[in-house]
Coordinates of C-alpha atoms in Angstrom, one line a residue:
M1 CA -15.6 -6.1 -1.0
S2 CA -14.5 -7.4 -4.4
A3 CA -11.1 -6.9 -5.7
Q4 CA -12.1 -5.7 -9.1
K5 CA -9.6 -3.8 -11.1
I6 CA -11.5 -0.5 -11.7
V7 CA -9.4 2.5 -12.4
H8 CA -11.1 5.9 -12.1
L9 CA -8.9 9.0 -12.5
P10 CA -10.4 11.7 -10.4
T11 CA -11.9 14.8 -12.1
A12 CA -10.7 18.3 -11.2
S13 CA -13.9 18.7 -9.0
E14 CA -13.1 15.4 -7.2
V15 CA -9.5 16.5 -6.6
E16 CA -10.7 19.7 -5.0
Q17 CA -13.3 17.9 -2.9
A18 CA -10.6 15.5 -1.7
K19 CA -8.3 18.3 -0.7
L20 CA -11.0 20.0 1.3
S21 CA -12.1 16.8 2.9
S22 CA -8.6 15.8 3.7
R23 CA -7.9 19.1 5.5
T24 CA -11.1 18.7 7.6
L25 CA -10.4 15.1 8.5
S26 CA -6.7 15.5 9.3
K27 CA -7.6 17.3 12.5
Y28 CA -8.8 13.9 13.7
A29 CA -5.9 11.8 12.5
D30 CA -4.6 10.9 16.0
V31 CA -7.9 9.9 17.6
D32 CA -8.8 6.3 18.3
R33 CA -12.2 6.7 16.8
V34 CA -14.3 9.3 15.1
Q35 CA -18.1 9.9 14.7
L36 CA -19.2 11.0 11.3
S37 CA -22.5 12.5 10.0
L38 CA -23.3 11.6 6.5
R39 CA -25.7 13.3 4.1
G40 CA -26.0 12.1 0.5
S41 CA -27.1 14.0 -2.5
N42 CA -30.2 11.8 -2.4
G43 CA -31.2 13.4 0.9
E44 CA -30.5 10.4 3.1
S45 CA -28.4 10.8 6.2
D46 CA -26.7 8.6 8.7
E47 CA -24.4 8.7 11.7
L48 CA -21.5 6.2 11.9
V49 CA -18.3 5.6 14.0
L50 CA -15.0 4.8 12.3
P51 CA -12.0 3.3 14.1
G52 CA -8.9 5.6 14.0
H53 CA -6.9 3.2 11.7
V54 CA -9.9 3.2 9.2
L55 CA -9.9 7.1 9.3
Q56 CA -6.1 7.0 8.5
I57 CA -6.8 4.8 5.5
L58 CA -9.5 7.3 4.4
L59 CA -7.0 10.1 4.8
D60 CA -4.4 8.2 2.7
V61 CA -7.1 7.7 -0.1
L62 CA -8.0 11.3 0.0
A63 CA -4.3 12.4 -0.2
E64 CA -3.9 10.3 -3.3
V65 CA -7.1 11.5 -4.9
S66 CA -6.2 15.2 -4.1
Q67 CA -3.0 14.6 -6.2
G68 CA -5.1 13.4 -9.1
N69 CA -4.0 9.7 -8.6
A70 CA -6.3 6.7 -9.1
I71 CA -6.2 4.3 -6.1
S72 CA -7.1 0.7 -5.5
L73 CA -7.5 -1.3 -2.3
I74 CA -6.4 -4.8 -2.1
P75 CA -7.2 -7.1 0.8
Y76 CA -4.2 -8.3 2.7
H77 CA -5.0 -12.0 2.0
Q78 CA -5.6 -11.4 -1.7
E79 CA -3.7 -13.3 -4.3
I80 CA -2.1 -11.3 -7.0
S81 CA -0.5 -12.0 -10.3
T82 CA 3.3 -12.1 -10.8
Q83 CA 3.2 -8.9 -12.7
D84 CA 1.4 -7.2 -9.9
A85 CA 3.9 -8.6 -7.3
A86 CA 6.8 -7.5 -9.5
N87 CA 5.4 -4.0 -9.7
L88 CA 5.0 -3.9 -5.9
L89 CA 8.6 -5.0 -5.4
N90 CA 9.8 -2.7 -8.3
V91 CA 11.6 -5.6 -10.1
S92 CA 11.0 -7.3 -13.4
R93 CA 8.5 -10.1 -13.8
P94 CA 11.3 -12.6 -14.8
F95 CA 13.3 -11.6 -11.7
L96 CA 10.2 -12.2 -9.5
V97 CA 9.6 -15.6 -11.1
R98 CA 13.2 -16.5 -10.3
L99 CA 12.5 -15.5 -6.6
L100 CA 9.4 -17.7 -6.7
E101 CA 11.1 -20.7 -8.2
E102 CA 14.0 -20.6 -5.7
G103 CA 11.5 -20.5 -2.8
S104 CA 12.1 -16.9 -1.6
I105 CA 8.3 -16.1 -1.8
P106 CA 5.7 -18.8 -1.6
F107 CA 3.3 -19.2 -4.6
R108 CA 0.8 -21.6 -6.1
K109 CA 0.0 -22.4 -9.7
V110 CA -3.4 -22.0 -11.1
G111 CA -3.2 -23.8 -14.5
A112 CA -0.1 -22.3 -16.1
H113 CA -0.3 -19.1 -14.0
R114 CA 1.5 -18.4 -10.7
R115 CA -0.4 -16.7 -8.0
V116 CA 1.2 -15.0 -5.0
K117 CA -0.4 -13.9 -1.7
L118 CA -0.1 -10.1 -1.2
Q119 CA 0.9 -10.7 2.5
D120 CA 3.8 -13.0 1.4
V121 CA 5.0 -10.3 -1.1
L122 CA 4.8 -7.6 1.6
T123 CA 6.7 -9.9 4.1
Y124 CA 9.5 -10.5 1.6
K125 CA 9.6 -6.7 0.8
E126 CA 9.9 -5.9 4.6
Q127 CA 12.7 -8.5 5.0
V128 CA 14.7 -7.1 2.1
D129 CA 14.1 -3.6 3.2
H130 CA 15.4 -4.6 6.7
Q131 CA 18.4 -6.3 5.2
R132 CA 19.1 -3.2 3.1
Q133 CA 18.9 -0.9 6.0
A134 CA 21.2 -3.1 8.1
T135 CA 23.8 -3.1 5.3
L136 CA 23.6 0.7 4.9
D137 CA 24.1 1.1 8.7
E138 CA 27.1 -1.2 8.6
L139 CA 28.6 0.7 5.7
A140 CA 28.0 4.0 7.4
Q141 CA 29.7 2.7 10.6
L142 CA 32.7 1.5 8.5
S143 CA 33.0 4.9 6.9
Q144 CA 33.0 6.6 10.3
D145 CA 35.5 4.1 11.7
E146 CA 37.9 4.8 8.7
G147 CA 37.4 8.6 8.9
L148 CA 35.8 9.0 5.6
G149 CA 33.3 11.7 4.9
Y150 CA 32.9 14.7 7.2

């Protein structure tokens, strides 16, 4: 699969098709595999089996399309630009570059451009989210200990 940046906003008809397909497939969301029968508009048909986690990805795609959102799939090992990484972390690009330069997230340079592995960005995000949750839990415990709140 190529990681081309193709954006396709779904049409009203595609949104409706995604809603119907999502409702049908959601009945199978908790199975470990599912067998599908396909029949294309060209008359061809096939049978295939999908692992449960692939069906869940398909359901996620359909949920986004049913809301009129464009989607894109990125392989976990894919390298992304600093702007894409900043967008994933919801930070500015200069802030992300500072994180890279201080060694918080590994990167490599391709010419004058920095490239970051998606998996490294997601690992960093998970660490920050975990630290954030631990801090919030600590603050909540302090508030309870001091009798603040209800």
